[in-house]
Amino acid sequence: MKILMIEDNESVAQMMDMFFKKEQWEVVNAYDGEAGLAAFKAAPDAFDIITLDLNLPKMDGMQVAQEIRKLSATVPLVMLTARDSESDQVLGLELGADDYVTKPFSPITLVARIKALHRRAEVDSGPSPEASAAGDAFDVVTAHFKLSTKTREAYLDDQPIAGLTPKEFDLLHTLAKNPKQVFSREQLLQLVWDYEYYGDERTVDAHIKKLRQKIEKVGPQIIQTVWGVGYKFDDSALDA
């Protein structure tokens, strides 16, 4: 695995280098926002994971995240920051981060989260048995919606739902393959993020909010809130 670590604290970068190399991962370090963005622009397909600090010189991490997402909607992005406010975390996730780790953090925890993201990305990038057997077949098909894990595409009434990040796609897939089943936030954390999130359910809410915004660009809302419980996929109201 090749990691781009955009981190201005050299002691943190050096510490993580040791842990990454122990895993036999290749690491490219950038110590300010402009250098990090330049490294990604130079080889946008070269990196398996990006870790991004928010408090960066020259270009703020939020700006870097926005520019990265313009170049790639799929590269897994982990934000690292000393900011611990809910608004900062939600904003970071809404800008396209797949995970958010608050400093100080355990290097072992960060390595585990990176492994989980990478494992999920590898699974999702491979063709499903159904898709392989049927060419361009869709894994989920309803009266108004269809989704393919092979092409990582989703459509509402034949209109593509564009710009989905990896986690937004995974959320949509998890909900849509179980129509009308209600999932709690804890269930979605376990199913989509593939590890315990220590009860930080704001992660799910932030991704659902962004996912809904992208769905609403092409049609009516199909992700429903079940108050006090969680979320479900339901496109039956579109038949009315």
Coordinates of N, CA and C in Angstrom, one line a residue:
M1 N 0.8 -1.2 0.0 CA 0.0 0.0 0.0 C 0.9 1.2 0.0
K2 N 0.5 2.3 -0.7 CA 1.2 3.5 -0.8 C 0.4 4.6 -0.2
I3 N 0.9 5.3 0.8 CA 0.2 6.3 1.6 C 0.8 7.7 1.3
L4 N 0.0 8.7 1.1 CA 0.4 10.1 1.1 C 0.0 10.7 2.4
M5 N 1.0 11.1 3.3 CA 0.7 11.7 4.6 C 1.0 13.2 4.5
I6 N 0.0 14.0 4.6 CA 0.1 15.4 4.6 C 0.0 15.9 6.0
E7 N 1.2 16.2 6.6 CA 1.3 16.4 8.1 C 2.5 17.4 8.3
D8 N 2.2 18.5 8.9 CA 3.2 19.5 9.2 C 4.1 19.2 10.4
N9 N 3.6 18.4 11.3 CA 4.3 18.0 12.5 C 5.3 16.9 12.2
E10 N 6.5 17.2 12.1 CA 7.5 16.2 11.6 C 7.7 15.1 12.6
S11 N 7.5 15.3 13.9 CA 7.6 14.3 14.9 C 6.5 13.3 14.7
V12 N 5.3 13.8 14.4 CA 4.2 12.9 14.2 C 4.4 12.1 12.9
A13 N 4.9 12.7 11.8 CA 5.1 12.1 10.6 C 6.2 11.0 10.7
Q14 N 7.3 11.3 11.5 CA 8.3 10.3 11.7 C 7.9 9.1 12.5
M15 N 7.0 9.4 13.5 CA 6.5 8.3 14.3 C 5.6 7.4 13.4
M16 N 4.8 8.0 12.6 CA 3.9 7.1 11.8 C 4.7 6.4 10.7
D17 N 5.8 7.1 10.2 CA 6.6 6.4 9.2 C 7.1 5.0 9.8
M18 N 7.5 5.0 11.0 CA 8.0 3.7 11.6 C 6.9 2.7 11.6
F19 N 5.7 3.1 12.0 CA 4.6 2.1 12.0 C 4.1 1.7 10.6
F20 N 4.1 2.6 9.7 CA 3.8 2.3 8.3 C 4.8 1.3 7.7
K21 N 6.1 1.6 7.9 CA 7.1 0.8 7.3 C 7.1 -0.6 7.9
K22 N 6.7 -0.7 9.2 CA 6.6 -2.0 9.9 C 5.5 -2.8 9.1
E23 N 4.5 -2.2 8.6 CA 3.5 -2.9 7.8 C 3.9 -3.1 6.3
Q24 N 5.1 -2.6 6.0 CA 5.7 -2.7 4.7 C 4.9 -1.8 3.7
W25 N 4.4 -0.7 4.2 CA 3.8 0.3 3.3 C 4.7 1.4 2.9
E26 N 4.6 1.8 1.7 CA 5.4 3.0 1.2 C 4.7 4.3 1.6
V27 N 5.5 5.2 2.0 CA 5.0 6.5 2.5 C 5.6 7.7 1.8
V28 N 4.8 8.6 1.3 CA 5.3 9.9 0.8 C 4.8 11.0 1.8
N29 N 5.7 11.8 2.3 CA 5.4 12.8 3.2 C 5.4 14.2 2.6
A30 N 4.4 15.0 3.0 CA 4.3 16.4 2.6 C 4.0 17.2 3.9
Y31 N 4.8 18.3 4.0 CA 4.7 19.0 5.3 C 3.9 20.3 5.3
D32 N 3.3 20.6 4.1 CA 2.3 21.7 4.1 C 1.2 21.4 3.1
G33 N 0.2 22.2 3.1 CA -1.0 21.9 2.2 C -0.7 21.9 0.8
E34 N 0.1 23.0 0.4 CA 0.4 23.1 -1.1 C 1.3 21.9 -1.6
A35 N 2.2 21.5 -0.8 CA 3.1 20.4 -1.2 C 2.3 19.1 -1.2
G36 N 1.4 18.9 -0.3 CA 0.6 17.7 -0.3 C -0.3 17.6 -1.5
L37 N -1.0 18.8 -1.9 CA -1.8 18.8 -3.0 C -1.0 18.6 -4.3
A38 N 0.1 19.2 -4.4 CA 1.0 19.0 -5.5 C 1.4 17.6 -5.7
A39 N 1.7 16.9 -4.6 CA 2.1 15.5 -4.7 C 1.0 14.6 -5.2
F40 N -0.2 14.9 -4.8 CA -1.4 14.2 -5.3 C -1.7 14.5 -6.7
K41 N -1.6 15.8 -7.1 CA -1.9 16.1 -8.5 C -0.9 15.5 -9.4
A42 N 0.4 15.3 -9.0 CA 1.4 14.7 -9.8 C 1.1 13.3 -10.1
A43 N 0.5 12.6 -9.2 CA 0.2 11.2 -9.4 C -1.1 10.8 -8.7
P44 N -2.3 11.2 -9.2 CA -3.5 11.0 -8.5 C -3.9 9.5 -8.4
D45 N -3.4 8.7 -9.2 CA -3.7 7.2 -9.2 C -2.7 6.4 -8.4
A46 N -1.7 7.1 -7.9 CA -0.6 6.3 -7.2 C -0.8 6.0 -5.8
F47 N -1.8 6.7 -5.1 CA -1.9 6.5 -3.7 C -3.2 5.7 -3.3
D48 N -3.0 4.8 -2.4 CA -4.1 4.0 -1.9 C -4.8 4.6 -0.8
I49 N -4.2 5.5 0.0 CA -4.8 6.2 1.1 C -4.1 7.5 1.3
I50 N -4.9 8.5 1.7 CA -4.3 9.8 2.1 C -4.7 10.1 3.5
T51 N -3.7 10.5 4.3 CA -3.9 11.0 5.7 C -3.7 12.5 5.6
L52 N -4.6 13.3 6.1 CA -4.5 14.8 5.9 C -4.8 15.5 7.2
D53 N -3.8 16.2 7.7 CA -3.9 17.1 8.9 C -4.7 18.3 8.4
L54 N -5.5 18.9 9.3 CA -6.3 20.1 9.0 C -5.6 21.4 9.2
N55 N -4.7 21.4 10.2 CA -4.0 22.6 10.6 C -2.7 22.7 9.9
L56 N -2.7 23.1 8.6 CA -1.5 23.0 7.8 C -1.1 24.4 7.4
P57 N 0.2 24.7 7.2 CA 0.7 25.9 6.6 C 0.4 26.0 5.1
K58 N 0.4 27.2 4.6 CA 0.3 27.5 3.2 C -1.1 27.2 2.6
M59 N -1.7 26.1 3.0 CA -3.1 25.8 2.5 C -3.8 25.0 3.6
D60 N -4.9 25.4 4.1 CA -5.6 24.7 5.1 C -6.1 23.3 4.6
G61 N -6.1 22.4 5.6 CA -6.5 21.0 5.2 C -7.9 20.9 4.6
M62 N -8.8 21.8 5.0 CA -10.1 21.7 4.4 C -10.1 22.1 2.9
Q63 N -9.3 23.1 2.6 CA -9.1 23.4 1.2 C -8.4 22.3 0.4
V64 N -7.4 21.7 1.0 CA -6.8 20.5 0.4 C -7.8 19.4 0.1
A65 N -8.6 19.1 1.1 CA -9.6 18.1 0.9 C -10.5 18.4 -0.2
Q66 N -11.0 19.6 -0.3 CA -11.9 20.0 -1.4 C -11.2 19.8 -2.8
E67 N -9.9 20.2 -2.9 CA -9.2 20.0 -4.2 C -9.0 18.6 -4.5
I68 N -8.7 17.8 -3.5 CA -8.5 16.3 -3.7 C -9.7 15.7 -4.2
R69 N -10.9 16.1 -3.6 CA -12.1 15.5 -4.0 C -12.5 15.9 -5.5
K70 N -12.1 17.0 -5.9 CA -12.3 17.4 -7.3 C -11.6 16.5 -8.3
L71 N -10.4 16.1 -7.8 CA -9.6 15.2 -8.6 C -10.0 13.7 -8.5
S72 N -10.4 13.3 -7.4 CA -10.8 11.9 -7.2 C -11.9 11.8 -6.1
A73 N -13.0 11.2 -6.5 CA -14.1 10.9 -5.6 C -13.9 9.6 -4.8
T74 N -12.9 8.9 -5.2 CA -12.8 7.5 -4.6 C -11.6 7.3 -3.7
V75 N -10.5 8.1 -3.8 CA -9.3 7.8 -3.0 C -9.7 7.9 -1.5
P76 N -9.5 6.9 -0.7 CA -9.8 7.0 0.8 C -9.0 8.1 1.4
L77 N -9.7 8.9 2.2 CA -9.1 10.1 2.9 C -9.4 10.1 4.4
V78 N -8.3 10.1 5.2 CA -8.4 10.1 6.6 C -7.9 11.5 7.1
M79 N -8.8 12.2 7.8 CA -8.4 13.5 8.3 C -7.8 13.3 9.8
L80 N -6.7 14.0 10.0 CA -6.1 14.0 11.3 C -6.0 15.4 11.8
T81 N -6.5 15.6 13.0 CA -6.5 17.0 13.5 C -6.6 17.1 15.0
A82 N -6.1 18.2 15.5 CA -6.2 18.5 17.0 C -7.6 19.2 17.3
R83 N -8.3 19.6 16.2 CA -9.6 20.2 16.4 C -10.6 19.1 16.9
D84 N -11.3 19.4 17.9 CA -12.2 18.4 18.5 C -13.7 18.9 18.5
S85 N -14.0 19.9 17.8 CA -15.3 20.4 17.9 C -16.2 19.6 16.9
E86 N -17.5 19.5 17.2 CA -18.4 18.8 16.4 C -18.5 19.4 15.0
S87 N -18.5 20.7 14.9 CA -18.6 21.4 13.6 C -17.5 21.1 12.7
D88 N -16.2 21.1 13.3 CA -15.1 20.8 12.5 C -15.1 19.3 11.9
Q89 N -15.5 18.4 12.8 CA -15.6 17.0 12.4 C -16.6 16.8 11.3
V90 N -17.8 17.4 11.5 CA -18.9 17.2 10.5 C -18.5 17.9 9.2
L91 N -17.9 19.1 9.2 CA -17.4 19.8 8.0 C -16.4 18.9 7.3
G92 N -15.4 18.4 8.0 CA -14.4 17.5 7.4 C -15.1 16.3 6.7
L93 N -16.0 15.7 7.3 CA -16.7 14.5 6.7 C -17.5 15.0 5.5
E94 N -18.2 16.1 5.6 CA -19.0 16.6 4.5 C -18.1 17.0 3.3
L95 N -16.9 17.3 3.5 CA -16.0 17.6 2.4 C -15.4 16.4 1.7
G96 N -15.8 15.2 2.3 CA -15.4 14.0 1.6 C -14.5 13.1 2.3
A97 N -14.2 13.4 3.6 CA -13.3 12.5 4.3 C -14.0 11.2 4.6
D98 N -13.3 10.1 4.6 CA -13.9 8.8 4.9 C -13.8 8.4 6.4
D99 N -12.9 9.1 7.1 CA -12.6 8.9 8.5 C -12.0 10.1 9.1
Y100 N -12.1 10.2 10.4 CA -11.7 11.4 11.1 C -11.1 11.0 12.4
V101 N -9.8 11.3 12.6 CA -9.0 10.9 13.8 C -8.5 12.1 14.5
T102 N -8.9 12.2 15.8 CA -8.5 13.4 16.6 C -7.2 13.2 17.3
K103 N -6.3 14.2 17.2 CA -5.1 14.1 18.0 C -5.3 14.5 19.4
P104 N -4.5 13.9 20.4 CA -3.5 12.8 20.1 C -4.2 11.5 19.9
F105 N -3.6 10.7 19.0 CA -4.2 9.4 18.7 C -3.1 8.3 18.9
S106 N -3.6 7.1 19.0 CA -2.7 5.9 19.0 C -2.3 5.5 17.6
P107 N -1.0 5.4 17.3 CA -0.6 4.9 16.0 C -1.2 3.6 15.6
I108 N -1.4 2.7 16.6 CA -2.0 1.4 16.3 C -3.4 1.6 15.9
T109 N -4.1 2.5 16.5 CA -5.5 2.8 16.1 C -5.6 3.3 14.7
L110 N -4.7 4.3 14.3 CA -4.6 4.8 13.0 C -4.3 3.7 12.0
V111 N -3.4 2.9 12.3 CA -3.0 1.8 11.3 C -4.2 0.9 11.1
A112 N -4.9 0.6 12.2 CA -6.1 -0.3 12.1 C -7.2 0.4 11.2
R113 N -7.4 1.6 11.4 CA -8.4 2.3 10.6 C -8.0 2.4 9.1
I114 N -6.7 2.6 8.9 CA -6.3 2.6 7.5 C -6.4 1.2 6.8
K115 N -6.1 0.2 7.6 CA -6.3 -1.2 7.1 C -7.8 -1.5 6.8
A116 N -8.7 -1.0 7.7 CA -10.1 -1.2 7.4 C -10.6 -0.5 6.2
L117 N -10.1 0.8 6.0 CA -10.5 1.5 4.8 C -10.0 0.8 3.5
H118 N -8.7 0.4 3.6 CA -8.1 -0.2 2.4 C -8.8 -1.5 2.1
R119 N -9.1 -2.3 3.1 CA -9.8 -3.6 2.9 C -11.1 -3.4 2.3
R120 N -11.8 -2.4 2.7 CA -13.1 -2.1 2.2 C -13.0 -1.7 0.7
A121 N -12.0 -0.8 0.4 CA -11.8 -0.3 -0.9 C -11.5 -1.5 -1.9
E122 N -10.7 -2.4 -1.4 CA -10.3 -3.6 -2.2 C -11.5 -4.4 -2.5
V123 N -12.3 -4.7 -1.5 CA -13.5 -5.5 -1.7 C -14.5 -4.8 -2.7
D124 N -14.6 -3.5 -2.6 CA -15.6 -2.8 -3.4 C -15.1 -2.6 -4.9
S125 N -13.8 -2.6 -5.0 CA -13.2 -2.4 -6.4 C -13.3 -3.7 -7.2
G126 N -13.4 -4.8 -6.6 CA -13.5 -6.1 -7.3 C -14.9 -6.3 -7.8
P127 N -15.0 -7.0 -8.9 CA -16.4 -7.3 -9.4 C -17.1 -8.3 -8.6
S128 N -18.4 -8.1 -8.4 CA -19.2 -9.0 -7.6 C -19.5 -10.2 -8.4
P129 N -19.8 -11.4 -7.8 CA -20.1 -12.6 -8.6 C -21.2 -12.4 -9.6
E130 N -22.3 -11.6 -9.1 CA -23.4 -11.4 -10.0 C -23.0 -10.6 -11.2
A131 N -22.3 -9.5 -10.9 CA -21.9 -8.6 -12.0 C -20.9 -9.3 -13.0
S132 N -20.0 -10.2 -12.5 CA -19.1 -10.9 -13.3 C -19.9 -11.9 -14.3
A133 N -20.9 -12.5 -13.7 CA -21.7 -13.5 -14.5 C -22.6 -12.8 -15.5
A134 N -23.0 -11.6 -15.3 CA -23.9 -11.0 -16.2 C -23.4 -9.7 -16.8
G135 N -22.1 -9.6 -17.0 CA -21.6 -8.4 -17.6 C -21.8 -7.1 -16.9
D136 N -22.7 -6.3 -17.4 CA -23.0 -5.0 -16.7 C -24.2 -5.1 -15.8
A137 N -24.5 -6.3 -15.3 CA -25.7 -6.5 -14.4 C -25.5 -5.6 -13.2
F138 N -26.7 -5.2 -12.6 CA -26.7 -4.4 -11.4 C -26.9 -5.3 -10.2
D139 N -26.3 -5.0 -9.1 CA -26.4 -5.7 -7.8 C -27.8 -5.4 -7.1
V140 N -28.2 -4.2 -7.3 CA -29.5 -3.8 -6.6 C -30.4 -3.2 -7.7
V141 N -31.6 -3.7 -7.9 CA -32.5 -3.1 -8.8 C -33.9 -3.0 -8.2
T142 N -34.5 -1.8 -8.2 CA -35.9 -1.6 -7.7 C -36.6 -0.9 -8.8
A143 N -37.8 -0.5 -8.5 CA -38.6 0.1 -9.6 C -38.0 1.4 -10.1
H144 N -37.3 2.1 -9.2 CA -36.7 3.4 -9.5 C -35.2 3.5 -9.4
F145 N -34.6 2.5 -8.9 CA -33.2 2.6 -8.5 C -32.4 1.4 -8.9
K146 N -31.1 1.6 -9.3 CA -30.3 0.5 -9.6 C -28.8 0.9 -9.2
L147 N -28.0 -0.1 -8.8 CA -26.7 0.1 -8.4 C -25.8 -1.1 -8.8
S148 N -24.6 -0.7 -9.2 CA -23.6 -1.7 -9.6 C -22.3 -1.6 -8.7
T149 N -21.9 -2.6 -8.0 CA -20.7 -2.6 -7.3 C -19.5 -2.7 -8.2
K150 N -19.7 -3.3 -9.4 CA -18.6 -3.5 -10.3 C -18.2 -2.1 -10.9
T151 N -19.1 -1.3 -11.3 CA -18.8 0.0 -11.9 C -18.8 1.1 -10.8
R152 N -19.3 0.8 -9.6 CA -19.5 1.8 -8.5 C -20.4 3.0 -9.0
E153 N -21.5 2.6 -9.7 CA -22.4 3.6 -10.2 C -23.8 3.3 -9.6
A154 N -24.6 4.4 -9.4 CA -25.9 4.3 -8.9 C -26.8 5.2 -9.7
Y155 N -28.1 4.8 -10.0 CA -29.0 5.6 -10.8 C -30.3 5.6 -10.1
L156 N -30.9 6.8 -10.2 CA -32.3 7.0 -9.7 C -33.1 7.4 -10.9
D157 N -34.1 6.6 -11.3 CA -34.9 6.8 -12.5 C -34.0 7.1 -13.7
D158 N -32.9 6.2 -13.8 CA -32.0 6.3 -14.9 C -31.1 7.5 -14.9
Q159 N -31.2 8.3 -13.9 CA -30.3 9.5 -13.8 C -29.1 9.1 -12.9
P160 N -27.9 9.3 -13.3 CA -26.7 8.9 -12.4 C -26.6 9.8 -11.2
I161 N -26.4 9.2 -10.1 CA -26.1 9.9 -8.8 C -24.6 10.1 -8.8
A162 N -24.2 11.3 -9.1 CA -22.8 11.6 -9.4 C -22.0 12.0 -8.2
G163 N -20.7 11.8 -8.3 CA -19.8 12.3 -7.3 C -19.8 11.6 -5.9
L164 N -20.2 10.3 -5.9 CA -20.3 9.6 -4.6 C -18.9 9.3 -4.1
T165 N -18.6 9.6 -2.9 CA -17.3 9.1 -2.3 C -17.4 7.7 -1.9
P166 N -16.3 7.0 -1.6 CA -16.4 5.6 -1.3 C -17.4 5.2 -0.2
K167 N -17.3 6.0 0.9 CA -18.2 5.7 2.0 C -19.7 6.1 1.7
E168 N -19.9 7.1 0.9 CA -21.3 7.4 0.5 C -21.8 6.3 -0.4
F169 N -21.0 5.8 -1.3 CA -21.5 4.6 -2.1 C -21.8 3.4 -1.2
D170 N -20.9 3.1 -0.3 CA -21.0 2.0 0.6 C -22.3 2.1 1.4
L171 N -22.6 3.3 1.9 CA -23.8 3.5 2.7 C -25.0 3.3 1.9
L172 N -25.0 3.8 0.7 CA -26.1 3.7 -0.2 C -26.4 2.2 -0.6
H173 N -25.3 1.5 -0.8 CA -25.4 0.1 -1.2 C -25.9 -0.7 0.0
T174 N -25.4 -0.5 1.2 CA -25.9 -1.2 2.4 C -27.4 -1.0 2.6
L175 N -27.8 0.3 2.5 CA -29.2 0.5 2.7 C -30.1 0.0 1.6
A176 N -29.7 0.2 0.3 CA -30.5 -0.2 -0.8 C -30.6 -1.7 -1.0
K177 N -29.7 -2.4 -0.6 CA -29.8 -3.9 -0.8 C -30.7 -4.5 0.3
N178 N -31.2 -3.7 1.2 CA -32.1 -4.1 2.2 C -33.3 -3.1 2.3
P179 N -34.1 -3.0 1.2 CA -35.1 -2.0 1.1 C -36.1 -2.0 2.3
K180 N -36.3 -0.9 2.9 CA -37.3 -0.7 4.0 C -36.7 -1.2 5.3
Q181 N -35.6 -1.9 5.3 CA -35.0 -2.3 6.6 C -34.4 -1.1 7.3
V182 N -34.7 -0.9 8.6 CA -34.2 0.2 9.3 C -32.9 -0.2 10.0
F183 N -31.8 0.6 9.7 CA -30.5 0.4 10.3 C -30.2 1.5 11.4
S184 N -29.8 1.1 12.5 CA -29.3 2.1 13.5 C -28.0 2.7 13.1
R185 N -27.6 3.8 13.7 CA -26.3 4.4 13.3 C -25.2 3.4 13.7
E186 N -25.3 2.8 14.9 CA -24.3 1.8 15.3 C -24.1 0.7 14.3
Q187 N -25.3 0.2 13.8 CA -25.2 -0.9 12.8 C -24.5 -0.4 11.5
L188 N -24.8 0.8 11.1 CA -24.2 1.3 9.9 C -22.7 1.5 10.1
L189 N -22.3 2.0 11.3 CA -20.8 2.1 11.5 C -20.1 0.8 11.4
Q190 N -20.7 -0.2 11.9 CA -20.1 -1.6 11.9 C -20.1 -2.1 10.5
L191 N -21.2 -2.0 9.7 CA -21.3 -2.5 8.4 C -20.5 -1.8 7.4
V192 N -20.5 -0.5 7.4 CA -19.8 0.3 6.4 C -18.4 0.7 6.7
W193 N -18.1 1.0 8.0 CA -16.7 1.3 8.3 C -15.9 0.2 8.7
D194 N -16.6 -1.0 9.0 CA -15.8 -2.2 9.2 C -15.0 -2.2 10.5
Y195 N -15.3 -1.3 11.4 CA -14.7 -1.4 12.8 C -15.5 -0.5 13.7
E196 N -15.3 -0.7 15.0 CA -16.0 0.1 16.0 C -15.6 1.5 15.9
Y197 N -16.5 2.4 16.0 CA -16.3 3.9 15.9 C -16.4 4.6 17.3
Y198 N -16.4 3.8 18.3 CA -16.5 4.3 19.7 C -17.7 5.2 19.9
G199 N -18.8 4.9 19.2 CA -20.1 5.6 19.4 C -20.2 7.0 18.8
D200 N -19.2 7.3 17.9 CA -19.3 8.6 17.2 C -20.2 8.5 16.1
E201 N -21.5 8.7 16.4 CA -22.6 8.5 15.4 C -22.7 9.7 14.4
R202 N -22.0 10.8 14.8 CA -22.0 12.0 13.9 C -21.4 11.6 12.5
T203 N -20.6 10.6 12.5 CA -20.0 10.2 11.2 C -21.1 9.8 10.3
V204 N -22.0 8.9 10.7 CA -23.1 8.5 9.9 C -23.9 9.6 9.4
D205 N -24.3 10.5 10.4 CA -25.2 11.6 10.0 C -24.6 12.5 9.0
A206 N -23.3 12.8 9.1 CA -22.6 13.7 8.1 C -22.6 13.0 6.8
H207 N -22.3 11.7 6.7 CA -22.3 11.1 5.4 C -23.7 11.0 4.8
I208 N -24.7 10.7 5.6 CA -26.1 10.6 5.1 C -26.5 12.0 4.6
K209 N -26.1 13.1 5.3 CA -26.5 14.4 4.8 C -25.9 14.7 3.4
K210 N -24.6 14.4 3.2 CA -24.0 14.6 1.9 C -24.6 13.7 0.9
L211 N -24.8 12.4 1.2 CA -25.4 11.5 0.3 C -26.8 12.0 -0.2
R212 N -27.6 12.5 0.7 CA -28.9 13.0 0.4 C -28.8 14.2 -0.6
Q213 N -27.9 15.1 -0.3 CA -27.7 16.2 -1.2 C -27.4 15.8 -2.7
K214 N -26.7 14.7 -2.8 CA -26.3 14.2 -4.2 C -27.5 13.5 -4.8
I215 N -28.3 12.8 -4.0 CA -29.5 12.2 -4.5 C -30.5 13.2 -5.0
E216 N -30.7 14.3 -4.2 CA -31.7 15.3 -4.5 C -31.4 16.1 -5.8
K217 N -30.1 16.0 -6.2 CA -29.8 16.7 -7.5 C -30.4 16.0 -8.7
V218 N -30.8 14.7 -8.5 CA -31.4 13.9 -9.7 C -32.8 13.5 -9.4
G219 N -33.3 13.6 -8.2 CA -34.7 13.2 -8.0 C -35.1 13.2 -6.5
P220 N -36.3 12.7 -6.2 CA -36.8 12.7 -4.8 C -35.9 11.9 -3.9
Q221 N -36.1 12.2 -2.6 CA -35.3 11.5 -1.6 C -35.7 10.1 -1.4
I222 N -34.7 9.2 -1.3 CA -35.0 7.8 -1.1 C -34.3 7.2 0.1
I223 N -33.6 8.1 0.9 CA -33.0 7.7 2.2 C -33.9 8.4 3.2
Q224 N -34.6 7.6 4.0 CA -35.5 8.1 4.9 C -35.0 8.0 6.4
T225 N -35.3 9.0 7.2 CA -35.0 9.0 8.6 C -36.2 8.3 9.4
V226 N -35.8 7.3 10.2 CA -36.8 6.8 11.1 C -36.4 7.3 12.5
W227 N -37.2 8.3 13.0 CA -36.8 9.1 14.1 C -36.6 8.2 15.4
G228 N -35.5 8.4 16.0 CA -35.2 7.6 17.2 C -34.6 6.3 17.0
V229 N -34.5 5.9 15.7 CA -34.0 4.6 15.4 C -32.8 4.7 14.4
G230 N -33.0 5.2 13.2 CA -31.9 5.3 12.3 C -32.4 5.7 10.9
Y231 N -31.9 4.9 9.8 CA -32.2 5.3 8.5 C -32.6 4.0 7.7
K232 N -33.3 4.3 6.6 CA -33.7 3.2 5.7 C -33.8 3.7 4.3
F233 N -33.7 2.7 3.3 CA -33.9 3.0 1.9 C -35.3 2.7 1.5
D234 N -36.0 3.6 0.9 CA -37.4 3.3 0.5 C -37.7 4.2 -0.7
D235 N -37.9 3.6 -1.9 CA -38.3 4.4 -3.0 C -39.8 4.2 -3.4
S236 N -40.5 3.6 -2.5 CA -41.9 3.2 -2.9 C -42.8 4.5 -3.0
A237 N -42.4 5.6 -2.3 CA -43.2 6.8 -2.5 C -43.1 7.4 -3.9
L238 N -42.1 7.0 -4.6 CA -42.0 7.5 -6.0 C -43.1 7.0 -6.9
D239 N -43.7 5.9 -6.5 CA -44.8 5.3 -7.3 C -46.1 6.1 -7.3
A240 N -46.2 7.0 -6.2 CA -47.4 7.7 -6.0 C -47.6 8.8 -7.1

